[in-house]
PDB file of C-alpha atoms in Angstrom:
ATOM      1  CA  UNK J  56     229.158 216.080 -34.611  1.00 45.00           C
ATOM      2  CA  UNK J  57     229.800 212.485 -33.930  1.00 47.00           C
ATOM      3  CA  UNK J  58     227.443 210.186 -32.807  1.00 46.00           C
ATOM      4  CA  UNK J  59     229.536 209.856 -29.008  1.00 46.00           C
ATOM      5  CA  UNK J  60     228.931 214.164 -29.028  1.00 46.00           C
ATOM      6  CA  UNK J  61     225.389 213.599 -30.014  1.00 44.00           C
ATOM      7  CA  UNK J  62     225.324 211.085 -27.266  1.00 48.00           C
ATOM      8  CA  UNK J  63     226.567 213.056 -24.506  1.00 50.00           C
ATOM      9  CA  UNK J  64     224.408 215.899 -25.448  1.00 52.00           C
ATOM     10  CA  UNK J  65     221.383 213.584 -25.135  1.00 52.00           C
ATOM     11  CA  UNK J  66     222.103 212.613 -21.876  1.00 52.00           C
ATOM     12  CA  UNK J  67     223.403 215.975 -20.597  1.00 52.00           C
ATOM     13  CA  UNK J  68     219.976 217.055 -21.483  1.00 56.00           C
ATOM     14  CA  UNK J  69     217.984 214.297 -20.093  1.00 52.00           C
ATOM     15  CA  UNK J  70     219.641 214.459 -17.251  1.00 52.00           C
ATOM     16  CA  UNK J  71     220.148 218.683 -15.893  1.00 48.00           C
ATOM     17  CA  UNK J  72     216.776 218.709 -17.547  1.00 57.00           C
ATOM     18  CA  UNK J  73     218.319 221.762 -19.708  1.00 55.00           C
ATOM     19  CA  UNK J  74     221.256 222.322 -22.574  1.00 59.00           C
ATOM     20  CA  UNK J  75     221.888 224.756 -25.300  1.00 59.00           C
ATOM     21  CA  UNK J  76     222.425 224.223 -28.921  1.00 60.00           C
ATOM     22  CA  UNK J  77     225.024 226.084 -31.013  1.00 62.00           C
ATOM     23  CA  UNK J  78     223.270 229.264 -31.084  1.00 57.00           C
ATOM     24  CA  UNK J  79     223.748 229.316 -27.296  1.00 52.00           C
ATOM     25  CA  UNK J  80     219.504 228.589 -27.010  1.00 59.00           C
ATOM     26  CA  UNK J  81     218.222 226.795 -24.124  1.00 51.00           C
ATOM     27  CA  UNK J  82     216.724 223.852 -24.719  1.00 63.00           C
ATOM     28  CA  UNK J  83     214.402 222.149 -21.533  1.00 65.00           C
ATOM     29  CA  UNK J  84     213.829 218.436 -21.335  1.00 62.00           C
ATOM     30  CA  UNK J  85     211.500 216.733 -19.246  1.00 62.00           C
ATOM     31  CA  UNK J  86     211.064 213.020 -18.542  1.00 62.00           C
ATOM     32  CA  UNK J  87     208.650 212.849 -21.693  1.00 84.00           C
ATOM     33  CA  UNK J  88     208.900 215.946 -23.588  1.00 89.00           C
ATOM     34  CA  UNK J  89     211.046 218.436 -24.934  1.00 91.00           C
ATOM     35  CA  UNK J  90     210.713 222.621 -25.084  1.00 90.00           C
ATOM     36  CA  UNK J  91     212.291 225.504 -26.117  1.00 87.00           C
ATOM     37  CA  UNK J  92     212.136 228.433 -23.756  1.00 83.00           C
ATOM     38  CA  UNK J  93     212.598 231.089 -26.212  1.00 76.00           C
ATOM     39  CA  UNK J  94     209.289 230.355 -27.920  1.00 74.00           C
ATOM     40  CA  UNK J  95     207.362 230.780 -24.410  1.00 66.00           C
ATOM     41  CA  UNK J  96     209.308 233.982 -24.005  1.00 65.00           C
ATOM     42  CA  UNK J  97     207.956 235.418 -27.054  1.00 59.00           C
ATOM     43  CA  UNK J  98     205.135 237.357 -25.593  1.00 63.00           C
ATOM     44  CA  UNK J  99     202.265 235.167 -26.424  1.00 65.00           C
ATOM     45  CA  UNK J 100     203.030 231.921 -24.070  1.00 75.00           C
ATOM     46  CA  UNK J 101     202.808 230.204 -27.042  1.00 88.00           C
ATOM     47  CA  UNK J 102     202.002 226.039 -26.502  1.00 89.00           C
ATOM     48  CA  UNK J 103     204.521 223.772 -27.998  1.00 92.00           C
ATOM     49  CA  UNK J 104     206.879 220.322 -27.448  1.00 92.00           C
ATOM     50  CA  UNK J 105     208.901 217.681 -29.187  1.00 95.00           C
ATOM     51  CA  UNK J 106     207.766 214.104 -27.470  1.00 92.00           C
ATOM     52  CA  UNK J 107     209.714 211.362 -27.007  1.00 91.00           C
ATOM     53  CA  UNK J 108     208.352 207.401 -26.746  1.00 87.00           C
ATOM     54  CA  UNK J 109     207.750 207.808 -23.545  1.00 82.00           C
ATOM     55  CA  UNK J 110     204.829 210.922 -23.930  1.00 77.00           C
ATOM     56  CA  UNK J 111     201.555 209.527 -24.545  1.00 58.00           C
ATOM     57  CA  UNK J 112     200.036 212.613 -26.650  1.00 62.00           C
ATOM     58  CA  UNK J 113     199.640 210.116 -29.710  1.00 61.00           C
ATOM     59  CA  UNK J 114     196.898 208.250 -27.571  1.00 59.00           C
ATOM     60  CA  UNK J 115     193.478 208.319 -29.024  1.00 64.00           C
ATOM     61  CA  UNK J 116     194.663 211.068 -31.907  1.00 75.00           C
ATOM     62  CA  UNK J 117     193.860 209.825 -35.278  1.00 81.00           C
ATOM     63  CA  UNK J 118     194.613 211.617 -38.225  1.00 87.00           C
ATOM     64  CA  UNK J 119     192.493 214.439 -39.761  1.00 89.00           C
ATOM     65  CA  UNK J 120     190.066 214.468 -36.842  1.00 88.00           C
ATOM     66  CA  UNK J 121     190.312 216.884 -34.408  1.00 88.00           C
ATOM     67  CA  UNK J 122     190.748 215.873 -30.452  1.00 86.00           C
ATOM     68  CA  UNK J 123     190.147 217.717 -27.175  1.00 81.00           C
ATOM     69  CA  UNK J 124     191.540 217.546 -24.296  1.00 65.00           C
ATOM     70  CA  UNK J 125     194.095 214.811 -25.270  1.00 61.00           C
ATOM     71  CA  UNK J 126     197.348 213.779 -23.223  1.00 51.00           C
ATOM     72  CA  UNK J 127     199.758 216.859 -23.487  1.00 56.00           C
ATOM     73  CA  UNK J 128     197.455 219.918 -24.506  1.00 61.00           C
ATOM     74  CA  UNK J 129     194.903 221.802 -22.137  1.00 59.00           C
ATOM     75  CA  UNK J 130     191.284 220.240 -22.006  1.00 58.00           C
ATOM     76  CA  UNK J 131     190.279 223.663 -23.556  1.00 61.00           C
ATOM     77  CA  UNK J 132     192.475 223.355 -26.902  1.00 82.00           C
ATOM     78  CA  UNK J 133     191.894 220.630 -30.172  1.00 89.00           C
ATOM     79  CA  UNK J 134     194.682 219.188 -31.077  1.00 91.00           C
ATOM     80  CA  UNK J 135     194.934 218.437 -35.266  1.00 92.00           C
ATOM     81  CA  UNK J 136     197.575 215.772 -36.850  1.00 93.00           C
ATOM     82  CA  UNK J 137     196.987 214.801 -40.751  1.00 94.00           C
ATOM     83  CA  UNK J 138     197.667 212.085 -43.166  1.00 95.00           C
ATOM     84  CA  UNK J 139     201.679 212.623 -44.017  1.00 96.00           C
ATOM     85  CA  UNK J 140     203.233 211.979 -47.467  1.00 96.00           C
ATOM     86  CA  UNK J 141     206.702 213.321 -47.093  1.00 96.00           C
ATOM     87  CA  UNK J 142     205.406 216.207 -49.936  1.00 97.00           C
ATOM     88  CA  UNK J 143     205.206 219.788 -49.425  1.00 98.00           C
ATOM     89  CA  UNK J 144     201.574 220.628 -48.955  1.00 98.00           C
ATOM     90  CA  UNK J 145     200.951 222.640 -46.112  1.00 98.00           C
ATOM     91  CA  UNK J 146     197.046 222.931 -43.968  1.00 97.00           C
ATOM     92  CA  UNK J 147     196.036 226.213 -43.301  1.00 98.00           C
ATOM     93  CA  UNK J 148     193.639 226.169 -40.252  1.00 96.00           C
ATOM     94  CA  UNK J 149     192.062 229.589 -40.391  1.00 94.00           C
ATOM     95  CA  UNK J 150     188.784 228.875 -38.613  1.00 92.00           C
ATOM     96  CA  UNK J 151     187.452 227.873 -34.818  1.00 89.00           C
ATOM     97  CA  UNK J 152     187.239 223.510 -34.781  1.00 88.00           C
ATOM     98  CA  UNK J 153     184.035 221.580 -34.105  1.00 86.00           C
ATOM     99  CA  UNK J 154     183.852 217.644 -33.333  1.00 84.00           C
ATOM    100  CA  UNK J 155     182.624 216.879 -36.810  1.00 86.00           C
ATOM    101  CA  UNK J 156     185.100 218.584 -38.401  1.00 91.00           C
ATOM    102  CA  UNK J 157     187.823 215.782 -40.907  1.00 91.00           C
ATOM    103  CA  UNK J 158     190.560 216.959 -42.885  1.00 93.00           C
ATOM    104  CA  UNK J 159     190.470 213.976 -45.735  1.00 90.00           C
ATOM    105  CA  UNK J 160     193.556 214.388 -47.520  1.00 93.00           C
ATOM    106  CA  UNK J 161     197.737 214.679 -47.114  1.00 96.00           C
ATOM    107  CA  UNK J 162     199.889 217.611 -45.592  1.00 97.00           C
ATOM    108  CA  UNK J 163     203.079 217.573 -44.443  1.00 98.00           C
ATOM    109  CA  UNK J 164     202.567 221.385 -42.679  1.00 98.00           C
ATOM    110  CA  UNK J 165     199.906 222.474 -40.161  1.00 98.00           C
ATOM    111  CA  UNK J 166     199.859 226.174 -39.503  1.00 98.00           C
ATOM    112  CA  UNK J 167     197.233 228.188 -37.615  1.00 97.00           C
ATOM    113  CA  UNK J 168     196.238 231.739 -36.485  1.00 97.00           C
ATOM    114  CA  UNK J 169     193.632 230.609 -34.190  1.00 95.00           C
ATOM    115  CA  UNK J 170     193.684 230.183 -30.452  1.00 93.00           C
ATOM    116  CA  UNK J 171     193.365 226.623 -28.510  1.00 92.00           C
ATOM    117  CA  UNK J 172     194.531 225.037 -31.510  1.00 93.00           C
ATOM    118  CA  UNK J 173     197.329 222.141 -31.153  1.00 93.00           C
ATOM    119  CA  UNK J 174     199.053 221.421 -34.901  1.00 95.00           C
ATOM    120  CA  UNK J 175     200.736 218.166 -34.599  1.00 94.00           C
ATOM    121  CA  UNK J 176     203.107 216.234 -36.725  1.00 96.00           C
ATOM    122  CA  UNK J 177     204.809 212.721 -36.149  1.00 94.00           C
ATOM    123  CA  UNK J 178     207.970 211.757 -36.647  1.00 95.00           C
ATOM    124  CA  UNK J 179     210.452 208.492 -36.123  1.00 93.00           C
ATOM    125  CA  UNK J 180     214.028 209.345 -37.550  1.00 95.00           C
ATOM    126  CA  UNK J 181     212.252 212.680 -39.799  1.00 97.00           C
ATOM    127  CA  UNK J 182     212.236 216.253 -38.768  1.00 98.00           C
ATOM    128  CA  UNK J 183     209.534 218.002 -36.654  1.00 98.00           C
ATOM    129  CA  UNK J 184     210.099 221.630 -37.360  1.00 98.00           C
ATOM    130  CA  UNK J 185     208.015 223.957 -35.017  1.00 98.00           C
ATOM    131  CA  UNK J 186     207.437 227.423 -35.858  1.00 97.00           C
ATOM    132  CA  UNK J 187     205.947 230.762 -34.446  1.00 96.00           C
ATOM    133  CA  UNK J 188     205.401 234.164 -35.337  1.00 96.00           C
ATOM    134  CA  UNK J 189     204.591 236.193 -31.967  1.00 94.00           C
ATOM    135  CA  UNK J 190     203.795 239.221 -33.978  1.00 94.00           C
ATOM    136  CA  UNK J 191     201.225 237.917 -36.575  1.00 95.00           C
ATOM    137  CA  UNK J 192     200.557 235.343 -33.856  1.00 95.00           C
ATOM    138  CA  UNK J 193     200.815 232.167 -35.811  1.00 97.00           C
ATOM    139  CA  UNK J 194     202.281 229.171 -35.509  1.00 97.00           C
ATOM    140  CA  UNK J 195     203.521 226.076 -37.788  1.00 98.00           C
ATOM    141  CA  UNK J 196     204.095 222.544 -37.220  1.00 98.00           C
ATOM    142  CA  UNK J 197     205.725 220.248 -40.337  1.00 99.00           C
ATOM    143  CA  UNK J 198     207.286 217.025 -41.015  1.00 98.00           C
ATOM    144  CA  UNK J 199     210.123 217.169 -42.837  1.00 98.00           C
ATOM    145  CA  UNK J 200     212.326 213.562 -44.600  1.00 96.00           C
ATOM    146  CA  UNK J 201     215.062 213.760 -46.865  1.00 96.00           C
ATOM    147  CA  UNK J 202     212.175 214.167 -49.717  1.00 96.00           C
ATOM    148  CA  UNK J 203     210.099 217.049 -48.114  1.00 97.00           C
ATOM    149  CA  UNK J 204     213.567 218.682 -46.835  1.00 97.00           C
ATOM    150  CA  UNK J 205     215.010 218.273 -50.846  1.00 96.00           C
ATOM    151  CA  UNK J 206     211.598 219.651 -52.184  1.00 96.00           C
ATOM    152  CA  UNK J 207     212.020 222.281 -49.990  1.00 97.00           C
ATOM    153  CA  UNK J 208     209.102 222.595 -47.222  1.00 98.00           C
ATOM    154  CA  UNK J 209     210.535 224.896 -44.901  1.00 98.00           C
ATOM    155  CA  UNK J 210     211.409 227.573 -47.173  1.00 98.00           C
ATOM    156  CA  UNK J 211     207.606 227.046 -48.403  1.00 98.00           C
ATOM    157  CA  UNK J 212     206.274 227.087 -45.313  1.00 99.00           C
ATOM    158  CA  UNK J 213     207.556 229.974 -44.868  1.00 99.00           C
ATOM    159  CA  UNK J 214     206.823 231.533 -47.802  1.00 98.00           C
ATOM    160  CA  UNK J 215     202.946 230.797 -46.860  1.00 99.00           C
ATOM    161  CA  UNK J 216     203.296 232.570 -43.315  1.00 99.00           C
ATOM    162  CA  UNK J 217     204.704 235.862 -45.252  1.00 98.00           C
ATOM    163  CA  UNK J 218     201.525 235.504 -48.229  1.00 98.00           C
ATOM    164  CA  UNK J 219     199.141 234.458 -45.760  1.00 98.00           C
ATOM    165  CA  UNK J 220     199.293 235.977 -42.454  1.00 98.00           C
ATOM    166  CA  UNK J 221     201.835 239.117 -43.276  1.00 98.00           C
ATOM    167  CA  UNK J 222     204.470 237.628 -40.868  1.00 98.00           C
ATOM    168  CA  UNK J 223     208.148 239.109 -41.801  1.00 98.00           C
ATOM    169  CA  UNK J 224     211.693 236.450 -41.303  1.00 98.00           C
ATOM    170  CA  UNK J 225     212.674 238.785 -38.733  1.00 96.00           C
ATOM    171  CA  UNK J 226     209.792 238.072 -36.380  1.00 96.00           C
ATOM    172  CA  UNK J 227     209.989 234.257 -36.963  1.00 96.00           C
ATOM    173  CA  UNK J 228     211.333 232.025 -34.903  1.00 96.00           C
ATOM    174  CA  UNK J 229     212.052 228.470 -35.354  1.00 97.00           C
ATOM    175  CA  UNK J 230     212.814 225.259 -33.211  1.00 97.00           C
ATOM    176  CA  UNK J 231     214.249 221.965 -35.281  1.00 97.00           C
ATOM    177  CA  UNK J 232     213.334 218.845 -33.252  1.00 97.00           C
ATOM    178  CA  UNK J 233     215.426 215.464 -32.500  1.00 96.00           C
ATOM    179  CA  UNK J 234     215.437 213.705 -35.550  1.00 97.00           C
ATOM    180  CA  UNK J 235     218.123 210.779 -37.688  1.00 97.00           C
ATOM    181  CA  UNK J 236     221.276 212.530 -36.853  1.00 96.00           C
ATOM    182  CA  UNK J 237     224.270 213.135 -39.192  1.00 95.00           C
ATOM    183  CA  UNK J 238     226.199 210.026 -37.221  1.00 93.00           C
ATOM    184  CA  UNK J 239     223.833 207.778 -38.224  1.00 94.00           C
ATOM    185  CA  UNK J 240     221.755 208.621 -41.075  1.00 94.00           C
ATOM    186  CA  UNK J 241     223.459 206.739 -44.334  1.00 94.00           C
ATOM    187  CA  UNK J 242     221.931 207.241 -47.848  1.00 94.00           C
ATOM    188  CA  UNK J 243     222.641 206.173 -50.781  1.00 93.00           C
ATOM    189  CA  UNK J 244     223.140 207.325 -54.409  1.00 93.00           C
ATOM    190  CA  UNK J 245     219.248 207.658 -55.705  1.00 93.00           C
ATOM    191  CA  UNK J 246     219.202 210.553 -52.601  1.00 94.00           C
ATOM    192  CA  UNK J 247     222.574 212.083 -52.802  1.00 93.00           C
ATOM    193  CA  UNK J 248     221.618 212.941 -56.570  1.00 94.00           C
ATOM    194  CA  UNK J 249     218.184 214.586 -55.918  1.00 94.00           C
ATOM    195  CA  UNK J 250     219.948 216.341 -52.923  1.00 94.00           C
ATOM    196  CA  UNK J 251     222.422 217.810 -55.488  1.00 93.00           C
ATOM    197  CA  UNK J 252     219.773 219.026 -57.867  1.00 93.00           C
ATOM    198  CA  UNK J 253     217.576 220.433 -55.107  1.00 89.00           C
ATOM    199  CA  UNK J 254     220.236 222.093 -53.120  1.00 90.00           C
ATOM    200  CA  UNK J 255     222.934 223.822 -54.393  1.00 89.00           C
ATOM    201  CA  UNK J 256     224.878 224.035 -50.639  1.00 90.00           C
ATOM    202  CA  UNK J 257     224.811 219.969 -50.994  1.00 92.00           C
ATOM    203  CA  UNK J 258     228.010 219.755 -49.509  1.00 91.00           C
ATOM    204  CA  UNK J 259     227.529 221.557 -46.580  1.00 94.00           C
ATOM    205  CA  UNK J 260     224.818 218.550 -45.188  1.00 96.00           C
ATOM    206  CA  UNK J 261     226.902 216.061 -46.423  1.00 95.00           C
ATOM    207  CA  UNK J 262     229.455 214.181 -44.575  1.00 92.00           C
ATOM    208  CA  UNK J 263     231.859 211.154 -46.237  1.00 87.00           C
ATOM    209  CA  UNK J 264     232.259 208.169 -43.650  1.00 78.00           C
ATOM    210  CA  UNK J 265     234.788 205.432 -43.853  1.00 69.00           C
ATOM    211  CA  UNK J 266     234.548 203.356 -46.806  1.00 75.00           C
ATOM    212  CA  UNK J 267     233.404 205.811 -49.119  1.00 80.00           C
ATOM    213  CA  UNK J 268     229.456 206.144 -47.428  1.00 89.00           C
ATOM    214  CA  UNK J 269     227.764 209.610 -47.113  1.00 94.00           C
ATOM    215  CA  UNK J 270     225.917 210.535 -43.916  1.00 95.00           C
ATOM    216  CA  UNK J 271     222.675 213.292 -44.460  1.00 96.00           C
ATOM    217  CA  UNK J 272     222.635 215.990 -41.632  1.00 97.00           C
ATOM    218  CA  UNK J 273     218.260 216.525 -42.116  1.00 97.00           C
ATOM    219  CA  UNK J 274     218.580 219.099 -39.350  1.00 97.00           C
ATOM    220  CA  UNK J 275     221.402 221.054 -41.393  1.00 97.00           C
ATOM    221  CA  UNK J 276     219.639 221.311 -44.377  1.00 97.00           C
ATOM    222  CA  UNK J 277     216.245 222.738 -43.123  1.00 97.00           C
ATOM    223  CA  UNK J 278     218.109 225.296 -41.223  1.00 97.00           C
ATOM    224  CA  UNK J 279     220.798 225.716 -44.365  1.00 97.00           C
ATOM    225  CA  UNK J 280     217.693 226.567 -46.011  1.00 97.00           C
ATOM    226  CA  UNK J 281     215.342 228.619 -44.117  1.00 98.00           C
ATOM    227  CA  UNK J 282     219.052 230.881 -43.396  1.00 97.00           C
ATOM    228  CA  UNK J 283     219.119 230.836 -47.491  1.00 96.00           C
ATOM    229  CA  UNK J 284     216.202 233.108 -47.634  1.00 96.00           C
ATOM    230  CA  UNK J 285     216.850 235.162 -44.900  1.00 96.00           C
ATOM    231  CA  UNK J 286     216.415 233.165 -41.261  1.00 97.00           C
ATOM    232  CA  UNK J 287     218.620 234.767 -38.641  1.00 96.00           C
ATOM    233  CA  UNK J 288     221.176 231.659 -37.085  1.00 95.00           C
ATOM    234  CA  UNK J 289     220.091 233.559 -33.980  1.00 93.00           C
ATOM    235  CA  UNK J 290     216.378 233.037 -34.723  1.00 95.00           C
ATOM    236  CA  UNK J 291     216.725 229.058 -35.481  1.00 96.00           C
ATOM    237  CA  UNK J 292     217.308 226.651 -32.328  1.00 95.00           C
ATOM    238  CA  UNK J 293     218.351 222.806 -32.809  1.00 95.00           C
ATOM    239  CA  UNK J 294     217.547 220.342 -30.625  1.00 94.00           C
ATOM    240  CA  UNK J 295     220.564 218.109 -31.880  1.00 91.00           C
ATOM    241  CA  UNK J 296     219.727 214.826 -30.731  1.00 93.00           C
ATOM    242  CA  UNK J 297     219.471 211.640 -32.607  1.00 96.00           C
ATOM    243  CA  UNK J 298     216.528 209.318 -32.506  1.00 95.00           C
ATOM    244  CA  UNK J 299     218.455 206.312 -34.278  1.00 95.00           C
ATOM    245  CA  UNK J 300     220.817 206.489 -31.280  1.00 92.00           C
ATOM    246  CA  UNK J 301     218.608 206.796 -28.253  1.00 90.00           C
ATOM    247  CA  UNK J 302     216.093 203.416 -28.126  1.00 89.00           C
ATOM    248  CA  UNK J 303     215.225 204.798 -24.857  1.00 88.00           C
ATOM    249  CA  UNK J 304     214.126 207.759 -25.678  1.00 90.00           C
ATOM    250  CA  UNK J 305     213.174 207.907 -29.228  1.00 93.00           C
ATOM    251  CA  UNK J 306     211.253 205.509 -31.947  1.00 92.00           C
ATOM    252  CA  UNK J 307     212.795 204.869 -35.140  1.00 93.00           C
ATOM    253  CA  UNK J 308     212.151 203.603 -38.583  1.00 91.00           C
ATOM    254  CA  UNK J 309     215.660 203.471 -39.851  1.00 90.00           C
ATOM    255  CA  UNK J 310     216.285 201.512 -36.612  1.00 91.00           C
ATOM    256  CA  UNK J 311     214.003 199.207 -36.180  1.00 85.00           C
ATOM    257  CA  UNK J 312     212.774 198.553 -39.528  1.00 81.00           C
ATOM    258  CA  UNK J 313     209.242 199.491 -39.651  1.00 73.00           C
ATOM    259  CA  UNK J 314     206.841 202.002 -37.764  1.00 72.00           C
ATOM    260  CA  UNK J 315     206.605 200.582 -34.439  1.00 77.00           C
ATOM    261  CA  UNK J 316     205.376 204.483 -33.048  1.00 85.00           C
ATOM    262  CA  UNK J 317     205.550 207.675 -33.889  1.00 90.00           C
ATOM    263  CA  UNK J 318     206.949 210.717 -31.387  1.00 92.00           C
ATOM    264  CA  UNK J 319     203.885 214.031 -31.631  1.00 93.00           C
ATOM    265  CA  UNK J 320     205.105 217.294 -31.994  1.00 94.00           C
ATOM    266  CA  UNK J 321     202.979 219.910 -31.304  1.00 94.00           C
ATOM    267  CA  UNK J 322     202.633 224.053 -31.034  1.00 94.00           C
ATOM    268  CA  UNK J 323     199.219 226.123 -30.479  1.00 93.00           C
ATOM    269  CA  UNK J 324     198.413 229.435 -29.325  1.00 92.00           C
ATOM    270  CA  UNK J 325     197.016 229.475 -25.823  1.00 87.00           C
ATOM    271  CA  UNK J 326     192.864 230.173 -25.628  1.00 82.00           C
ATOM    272  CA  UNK J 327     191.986 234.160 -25.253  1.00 72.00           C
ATOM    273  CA  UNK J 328     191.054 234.379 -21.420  1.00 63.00           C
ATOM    274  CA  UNK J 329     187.286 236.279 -21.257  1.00 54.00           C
TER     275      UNK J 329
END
């Protein structure tokens, strides 16, 4: 998909407020935020969005210190984000949060079983991957570059929800968020060769531009993976938009240069009503 499709798809969705990938899932757009209807539809109302620059969730959210009540989740639910090192490390929140709480350290997965729990990860050209299990009723969120994606974090991830929490691929169901799209992501040797050591379908996320330059489709290769071991196309939906592209909409390292903000991604499982 060219950067004019990608385009066009952007502002399809932006502006009927809905679209569908190539699965044939809807995807629903706000002004600020992005959601996927299949994950609400689940059975478990499951909690969940991919911002753009224009949500304010990443207000007053620092990382490893849990928040309440925050821009974008219910005043009843804490929303986490960590310290991310573009690794494979993944949190495992398995207990109720309490104001005091810090998480000193680096993940680049959040997952959780509990209620009124937000995990959050941040992104600016990288790839929020949301996740949700409405059987086991847990949910992931994880942050995934061209290193975490090569050292292979979504298969790991979930790995860890099959170990940990009993879920099965079947049940599974995962949303891949706007992120550097195949029309403008370039890299350069030093990647392409640990992308050929680390995955064997290398060619499949490559594509070879004019001149001899190869393009990385991030998006491709987490789904080309979590497929690999057993992820149902049907269960995967791809919100295939690019952030370099889309100022308006999206920040961007590879655009910009630096870090100039951060989009929050977020999923939780809604508090038990009494």
């Amino acid at each position: 998909m060219g950067c004019a499709d990608l385009s066009s798809q952007t502002n399809r969705l932006i502006a009927c407020r809905s679209s569908r990938d190539e699965a044939g899932n809807v995807i629903m757009a706000s002004s600020s935020v992005i959601t996927v209807p299949a994950f609400a539809d689940a059975g478990t109302q499951v909690r969940h969005f991919f911002g753009t620059r224009r949500h304010a969730m990443g207000l007053g959210l620092e990382a490893g210190i849990p928040r309440r009540g925050i821009a974008g989740s219910a005043s009843s639910s804490w929303t986490l984000s960590v310290k991310q090192v573009h690794g494979t490390e993944a949190l495992v929140v398995d207990r109720v949060l309490a104001p005091t709480d810090r998480f000193v350290g680096s993940w680049d997965a959040l997952v959780t079983d509990q209620p009124g729990i937000m995990v959050a990860v941040r992104t600016a050209d990288c790839v929020p991957i949301l996740m949700h299990d409405p059987k086991r009723r847990v949910v992931a969120a994880v942050h995934a570059g061209w290193r975490g994606a090569v050292a292979g974090i979504v298969p790991k991830t979930l790995a860890l929800l099959e170990s940990r929490f009993g879920s099965r691929l079947e049940h599974v169901r995962i949303s891949i968020g706007p992120s550097a799209g195949v029309c403008c992501y370039e890299v350069d040797e030093p990647v392409l060769d640990r992308l050929c050591q680390g995955f064997q379908d290398w060619k499949k996320v490559v594509r070879t531009e004019r001149e001899g330059r190869a393009h990385l489709d991030l998006k491709a290769l987490v789904k080309e993976q979590a497929q690999a071991i057993g992820m149902s196309p049907k269960s995967i939906t791809t919100v295939n938009v690019c952030t370099i592209c889309h100022k308006d909409l999206f920040f961007s390292y590879r655009r910009e240069g630096k870090v100039n903000g951060t989009m929050v991604s977020a999923i939780g499982l809604p508090v038990k009503r009494v």
